[in-house]
mmCIF file of C-alpha atoms in Angstrom:
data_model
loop_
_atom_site.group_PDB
_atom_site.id
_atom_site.type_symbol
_atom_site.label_atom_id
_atom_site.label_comp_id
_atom_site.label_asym_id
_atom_site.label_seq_id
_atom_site.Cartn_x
_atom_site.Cartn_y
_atom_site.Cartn_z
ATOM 1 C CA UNK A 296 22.566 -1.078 27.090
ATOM 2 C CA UNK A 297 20.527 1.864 27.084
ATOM 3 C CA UNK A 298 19.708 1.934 23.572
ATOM 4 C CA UNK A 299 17.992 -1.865 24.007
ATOM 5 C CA UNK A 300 14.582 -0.742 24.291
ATOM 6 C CA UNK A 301 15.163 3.192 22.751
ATOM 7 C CA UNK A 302 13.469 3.453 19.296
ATOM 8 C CA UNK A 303 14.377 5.650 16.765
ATOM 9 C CA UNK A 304 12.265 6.323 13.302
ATOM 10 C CA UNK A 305 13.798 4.829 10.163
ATOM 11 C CA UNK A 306 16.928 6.416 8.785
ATOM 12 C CA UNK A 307 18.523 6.572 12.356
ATOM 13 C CA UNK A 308 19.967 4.306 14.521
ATOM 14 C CA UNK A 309 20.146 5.097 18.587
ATOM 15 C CA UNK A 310 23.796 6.113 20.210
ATOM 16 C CA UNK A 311 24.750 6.166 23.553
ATOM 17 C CA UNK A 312 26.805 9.282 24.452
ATOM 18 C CA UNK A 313 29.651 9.688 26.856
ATOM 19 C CA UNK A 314 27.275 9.646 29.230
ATOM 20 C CA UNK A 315 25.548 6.666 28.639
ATOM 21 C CA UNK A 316 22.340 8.486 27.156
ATOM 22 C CA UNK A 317 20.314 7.256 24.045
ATOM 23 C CA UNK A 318 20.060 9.683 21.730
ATOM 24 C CA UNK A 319 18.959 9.259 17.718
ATOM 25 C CA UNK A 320 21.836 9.660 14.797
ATOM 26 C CA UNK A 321 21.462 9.432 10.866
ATOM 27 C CA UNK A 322 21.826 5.655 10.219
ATOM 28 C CA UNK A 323 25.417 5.604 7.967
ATOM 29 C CA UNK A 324 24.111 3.895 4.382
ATOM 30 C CA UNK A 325 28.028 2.732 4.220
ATOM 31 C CA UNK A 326 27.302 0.645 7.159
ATOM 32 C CA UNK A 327 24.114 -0.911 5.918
ATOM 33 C CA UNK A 328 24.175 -4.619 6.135
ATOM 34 C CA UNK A 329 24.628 -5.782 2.471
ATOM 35 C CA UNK A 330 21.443 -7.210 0.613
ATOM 36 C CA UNK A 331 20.261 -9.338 -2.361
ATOM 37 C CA UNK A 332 19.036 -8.146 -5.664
ATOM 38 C CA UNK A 333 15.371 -8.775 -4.841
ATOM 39 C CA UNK A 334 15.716 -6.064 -1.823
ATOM 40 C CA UNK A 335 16.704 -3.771 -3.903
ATOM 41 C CA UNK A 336 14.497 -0.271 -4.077
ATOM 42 C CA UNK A 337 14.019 2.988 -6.289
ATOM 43 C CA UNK A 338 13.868 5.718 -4.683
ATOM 44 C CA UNK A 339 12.193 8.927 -5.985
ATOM 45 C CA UNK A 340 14.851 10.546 -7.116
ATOM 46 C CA UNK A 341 15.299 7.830 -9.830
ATOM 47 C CA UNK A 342 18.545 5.995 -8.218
ATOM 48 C CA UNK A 343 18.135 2.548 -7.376
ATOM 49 C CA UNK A 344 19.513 2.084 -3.398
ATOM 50 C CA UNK A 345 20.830 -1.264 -2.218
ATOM 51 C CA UNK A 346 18.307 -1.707 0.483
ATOM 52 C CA UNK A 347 15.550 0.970 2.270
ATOM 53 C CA UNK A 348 18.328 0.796 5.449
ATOM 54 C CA UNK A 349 20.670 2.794 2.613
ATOM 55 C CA UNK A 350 17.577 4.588 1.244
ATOM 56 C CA UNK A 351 16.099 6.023 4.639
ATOM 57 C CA UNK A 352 19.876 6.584 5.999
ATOM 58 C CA UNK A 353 20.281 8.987 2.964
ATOM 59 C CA UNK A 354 17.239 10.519 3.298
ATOM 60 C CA UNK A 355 18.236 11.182 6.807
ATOM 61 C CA UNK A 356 21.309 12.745 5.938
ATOM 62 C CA UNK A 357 19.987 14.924 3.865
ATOM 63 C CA UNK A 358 17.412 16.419 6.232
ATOM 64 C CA UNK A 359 16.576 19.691 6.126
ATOM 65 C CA UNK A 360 17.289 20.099 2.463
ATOM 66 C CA UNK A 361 14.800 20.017 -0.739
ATOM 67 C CA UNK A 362 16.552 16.707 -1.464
ATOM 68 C CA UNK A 363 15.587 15.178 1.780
ATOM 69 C CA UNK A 364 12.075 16.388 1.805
ATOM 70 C CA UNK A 365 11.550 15.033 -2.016
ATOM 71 C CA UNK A 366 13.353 11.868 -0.956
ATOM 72 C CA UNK A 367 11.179 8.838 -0.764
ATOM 73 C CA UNK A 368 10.638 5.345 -1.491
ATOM 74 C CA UNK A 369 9.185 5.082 -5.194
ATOM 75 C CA UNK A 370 8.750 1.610 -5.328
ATOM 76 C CA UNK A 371 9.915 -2.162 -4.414
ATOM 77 C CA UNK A 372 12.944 -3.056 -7.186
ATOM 78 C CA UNK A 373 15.806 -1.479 -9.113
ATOM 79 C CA UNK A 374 14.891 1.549 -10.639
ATOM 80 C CA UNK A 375 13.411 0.546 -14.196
ATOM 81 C CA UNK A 376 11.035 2.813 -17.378
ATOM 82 C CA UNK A 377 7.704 3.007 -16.080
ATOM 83 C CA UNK A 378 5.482 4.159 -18.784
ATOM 84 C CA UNK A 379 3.454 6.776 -18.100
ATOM 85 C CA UNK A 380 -0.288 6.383 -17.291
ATOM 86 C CA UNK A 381 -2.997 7.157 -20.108
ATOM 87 C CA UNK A 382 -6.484 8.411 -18.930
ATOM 88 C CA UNK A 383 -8.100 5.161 -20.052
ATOM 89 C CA UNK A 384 -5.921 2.802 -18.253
ATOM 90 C CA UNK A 385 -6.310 4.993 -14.682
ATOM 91 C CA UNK A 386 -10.152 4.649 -15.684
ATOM 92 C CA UNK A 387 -9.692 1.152 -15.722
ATOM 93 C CA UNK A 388 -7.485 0.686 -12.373
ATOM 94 C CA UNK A 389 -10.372 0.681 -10.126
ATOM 95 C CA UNK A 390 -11.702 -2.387 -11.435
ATOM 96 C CA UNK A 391 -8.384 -4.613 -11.638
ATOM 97 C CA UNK A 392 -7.850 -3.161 -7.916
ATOM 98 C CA UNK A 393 -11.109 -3.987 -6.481
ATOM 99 C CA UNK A 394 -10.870 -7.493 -7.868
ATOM 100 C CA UNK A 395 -7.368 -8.308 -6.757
ATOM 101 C CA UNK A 396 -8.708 -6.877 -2.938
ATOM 102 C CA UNK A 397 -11.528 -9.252 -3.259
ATOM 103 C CA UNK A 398 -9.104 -12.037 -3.932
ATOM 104 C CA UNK A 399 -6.352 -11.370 -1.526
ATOM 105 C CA UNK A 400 -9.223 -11.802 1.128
ATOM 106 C CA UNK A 401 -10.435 -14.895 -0.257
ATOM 107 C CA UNK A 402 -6.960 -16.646 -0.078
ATOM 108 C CA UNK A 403 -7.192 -15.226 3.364
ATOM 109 C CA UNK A 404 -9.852 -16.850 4.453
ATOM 110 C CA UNK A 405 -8.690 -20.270 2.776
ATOM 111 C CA UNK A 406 -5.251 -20.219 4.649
ATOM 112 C CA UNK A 407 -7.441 -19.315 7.901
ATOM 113 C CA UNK A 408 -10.062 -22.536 6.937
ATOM 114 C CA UNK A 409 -6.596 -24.295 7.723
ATOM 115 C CA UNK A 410 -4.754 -22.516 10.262
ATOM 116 C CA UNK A 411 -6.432 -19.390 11.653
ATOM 117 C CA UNK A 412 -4.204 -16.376 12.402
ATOM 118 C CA UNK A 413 -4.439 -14.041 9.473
ATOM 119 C CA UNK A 414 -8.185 -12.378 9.681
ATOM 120 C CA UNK A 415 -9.829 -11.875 12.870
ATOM 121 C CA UNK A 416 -12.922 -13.376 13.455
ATOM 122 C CA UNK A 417 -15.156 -10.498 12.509
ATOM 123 C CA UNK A 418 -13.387 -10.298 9.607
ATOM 124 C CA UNK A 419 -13.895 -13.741 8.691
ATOM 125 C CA UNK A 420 -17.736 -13.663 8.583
ATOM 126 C CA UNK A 421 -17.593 -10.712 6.335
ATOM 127 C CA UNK A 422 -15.632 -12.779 3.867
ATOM 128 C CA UNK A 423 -17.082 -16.131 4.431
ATOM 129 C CA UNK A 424 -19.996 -14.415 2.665
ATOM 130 C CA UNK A 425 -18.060 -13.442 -0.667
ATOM 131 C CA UNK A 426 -16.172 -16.694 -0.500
ATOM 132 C CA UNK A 427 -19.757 -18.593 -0.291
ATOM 133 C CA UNK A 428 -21.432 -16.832 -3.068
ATOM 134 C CA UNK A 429 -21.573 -18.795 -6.330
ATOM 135 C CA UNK A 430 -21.781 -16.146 -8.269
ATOM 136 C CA UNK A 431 -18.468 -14.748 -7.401
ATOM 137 C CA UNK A 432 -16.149 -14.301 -10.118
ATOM 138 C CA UNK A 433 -13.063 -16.326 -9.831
ATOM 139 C CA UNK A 434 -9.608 -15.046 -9.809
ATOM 140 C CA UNK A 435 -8.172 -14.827 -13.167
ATOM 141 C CA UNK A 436 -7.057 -12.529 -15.814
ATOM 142 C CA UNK A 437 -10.471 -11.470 -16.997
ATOM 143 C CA UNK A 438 -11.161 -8.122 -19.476
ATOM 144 C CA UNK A 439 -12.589 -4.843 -18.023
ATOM 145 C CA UNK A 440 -15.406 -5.245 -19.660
ATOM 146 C CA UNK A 441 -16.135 -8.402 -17.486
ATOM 147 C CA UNK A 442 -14.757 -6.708 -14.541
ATOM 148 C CA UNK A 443 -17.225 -3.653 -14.730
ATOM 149 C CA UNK A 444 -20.175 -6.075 -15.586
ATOM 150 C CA UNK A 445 -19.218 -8.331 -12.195
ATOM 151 C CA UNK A 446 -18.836 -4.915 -10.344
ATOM 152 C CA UNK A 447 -22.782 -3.990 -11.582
ATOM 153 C CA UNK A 448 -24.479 -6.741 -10.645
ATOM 154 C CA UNK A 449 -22.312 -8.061 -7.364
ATOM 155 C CA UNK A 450 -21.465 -4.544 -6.376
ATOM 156 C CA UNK A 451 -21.849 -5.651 -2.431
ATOM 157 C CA UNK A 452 -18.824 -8.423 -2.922
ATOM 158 C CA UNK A 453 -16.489 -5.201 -3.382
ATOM 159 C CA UNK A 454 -17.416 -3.041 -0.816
ATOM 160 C CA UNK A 455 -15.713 -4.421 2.152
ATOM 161 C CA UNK A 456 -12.464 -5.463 0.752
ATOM 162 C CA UNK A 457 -12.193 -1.646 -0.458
ATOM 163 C CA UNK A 458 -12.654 -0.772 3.426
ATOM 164 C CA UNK A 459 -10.807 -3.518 4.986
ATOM 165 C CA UNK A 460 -7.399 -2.118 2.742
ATOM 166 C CA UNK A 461 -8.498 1.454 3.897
ATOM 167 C CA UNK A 462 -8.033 0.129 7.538
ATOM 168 C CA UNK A 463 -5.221 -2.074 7.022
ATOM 169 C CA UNK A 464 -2.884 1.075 5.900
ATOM 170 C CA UNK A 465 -4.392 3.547 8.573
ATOM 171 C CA UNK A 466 -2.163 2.937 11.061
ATOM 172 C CA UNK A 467 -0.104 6.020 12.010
ATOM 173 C CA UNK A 468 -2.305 7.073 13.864
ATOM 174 C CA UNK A 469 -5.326 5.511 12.854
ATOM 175 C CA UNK A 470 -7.466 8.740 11.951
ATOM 176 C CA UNK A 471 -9.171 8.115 9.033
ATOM 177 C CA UNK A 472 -6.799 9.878 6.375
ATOM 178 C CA UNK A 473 -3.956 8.305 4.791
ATOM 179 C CA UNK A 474 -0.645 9.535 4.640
ATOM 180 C CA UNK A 475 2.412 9.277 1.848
ATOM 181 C CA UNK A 476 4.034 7.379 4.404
ATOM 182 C CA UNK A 477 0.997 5.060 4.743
ATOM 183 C CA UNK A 478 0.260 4.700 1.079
ATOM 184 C CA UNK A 479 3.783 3.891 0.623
ATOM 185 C CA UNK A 480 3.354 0.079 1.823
ATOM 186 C CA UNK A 481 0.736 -0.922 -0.886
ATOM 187 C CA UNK A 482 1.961 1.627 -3.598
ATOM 188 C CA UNK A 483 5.499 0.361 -3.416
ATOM 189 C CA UNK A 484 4.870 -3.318 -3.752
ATOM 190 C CA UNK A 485 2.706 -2.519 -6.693
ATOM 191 C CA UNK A 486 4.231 0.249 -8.831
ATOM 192 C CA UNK A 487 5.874 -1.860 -11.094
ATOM 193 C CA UNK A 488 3.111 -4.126 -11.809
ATOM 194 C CA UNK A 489 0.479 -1.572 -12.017
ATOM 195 C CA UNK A 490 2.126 1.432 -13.154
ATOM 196 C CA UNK A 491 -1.296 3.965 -12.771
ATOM 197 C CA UNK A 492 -1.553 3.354 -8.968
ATOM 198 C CA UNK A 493 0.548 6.612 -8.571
ATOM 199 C CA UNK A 494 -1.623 8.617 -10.664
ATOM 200 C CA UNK A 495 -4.506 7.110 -9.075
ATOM 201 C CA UNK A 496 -3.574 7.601 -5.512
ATOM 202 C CA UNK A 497 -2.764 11.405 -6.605
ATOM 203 C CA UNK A 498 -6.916 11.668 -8.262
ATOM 204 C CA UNK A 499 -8.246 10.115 -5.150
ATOM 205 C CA UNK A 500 -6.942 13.260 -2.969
ATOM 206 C CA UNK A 501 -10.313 15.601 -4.254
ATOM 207 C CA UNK A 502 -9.080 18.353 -1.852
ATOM 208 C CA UNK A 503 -5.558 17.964 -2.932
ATOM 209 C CA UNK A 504 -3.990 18.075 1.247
ATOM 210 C CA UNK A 505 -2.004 15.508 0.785
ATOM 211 C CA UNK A 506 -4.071 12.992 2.497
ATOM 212 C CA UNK A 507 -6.664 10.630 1.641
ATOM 213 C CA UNK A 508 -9.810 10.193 3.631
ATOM 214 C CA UNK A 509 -12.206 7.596 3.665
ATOM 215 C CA UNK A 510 -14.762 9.562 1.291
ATOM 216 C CA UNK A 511 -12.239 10.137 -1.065
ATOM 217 C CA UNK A 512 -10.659 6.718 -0.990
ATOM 218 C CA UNK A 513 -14.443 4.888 -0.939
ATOM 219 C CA UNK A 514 -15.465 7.212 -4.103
ATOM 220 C CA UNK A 515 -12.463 6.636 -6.216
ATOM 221 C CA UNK A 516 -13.041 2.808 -6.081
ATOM 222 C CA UNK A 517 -16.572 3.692 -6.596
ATOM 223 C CA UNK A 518 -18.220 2.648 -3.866
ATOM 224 C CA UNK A 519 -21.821 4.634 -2.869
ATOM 225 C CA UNK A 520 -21.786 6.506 0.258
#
């Protein structure tokens, strides 16, 4: 089968012509596997998809057209009202962000204290040393006000988890700017939890090219050069 080991970006699926060569074809969203409710996505055009197989094959389809270029994946879900973002809760988002970084890393490193396999070893030691501190504030649902005043006066505990997510999304390639397509990971899971991240992620771009470099990225989560 010569389309075994022949890859083909998402949206298309590989075909085999007459004579036997692999070539790439818009993935049919009819013949999509069928899903469950909880795979369910919106895509940016407002219309709820049963699955990102349907999504990407219709994006596909409609390459070449203003549709397919404004086509993407808005978030994880059925489409639902997301309100839109005031300028004091995108002020805000920084600190609820940097704190839930700082805890995904900590559970991290508990799961590894058991079974090692998620952080590397290097990354380990970095987080051993926020997960050792006693002054580290625990996770929780704590007010802004506490958030910014934790920030202040443990402002080394955030740094690295800012980084490490930089990293952890630059993948393709791994360059130093982030992409829509790399965002789109982190920003999809989120959006209906934290409804400013879109808003946020469009701030963060200074230079406004459509990417997001590590400058940008470090200063809108407000960490010093």
């Amino acid at each position: 089968d010569t389309c075994q080991n022949f890859h083909c970006k998402r949206g298309k699926v590989c075909h085999a012509d007459r004579q036997g060569k692999p070539h790439c074809i818009c993935q049919d969203p009819a013949a999509c596997p069928p899903t469950k409710d909880y795979e369910h996505v919106c895509g940016t055009d407002n219309k709820t998809y049963d699955g990102t197989c349907q999504l990407f094959g219709t994006k596909c389809q409609l390459e070449g057209t203003k549709m397919g270029r404004q086509l993407h994946l808005d978030y994880m879900g059925s489409c639902k009202h997301i309100p839109p973002c005031t300028d004091y809760e995108v002020d805000q988002f920084p600190l609820r962000m940097r704190d839930w970084l700082k805890n995904i890393l900590i559970q991290y490193y508990e799961r590894d204290l058991n079974a090692s396999g998620i952080l590397t070893e290097k990354q380990r030691n970095k987080v051993k040393k926020i997960y050792q501190n006693d002054k580290r504030l625990v996770a929780g649902d704590h007010p802004v006000e506490l958030l910014q005043h934790d920030f202040e006066k443990n402002y080394p505990m955030y740094v690295y988890p800012v980084h490490w997510q930089f990293h952890l999304l630059d993948q393709h390639p791994v360059d130093r700017l982030l992409t829509h397509s790399e965002l789109a990971p982190l920003r999809a899971s989120l959006v209906p939890m934290e409804h400013c991240i879109t808003r946020f992620f469009q701030e963060c771009d200074g230079d406004q090219d459509k990417l997001i470099a590590l400058k940008e990225w470090c200063h809108c989560f407000g960490i010093k050069e």
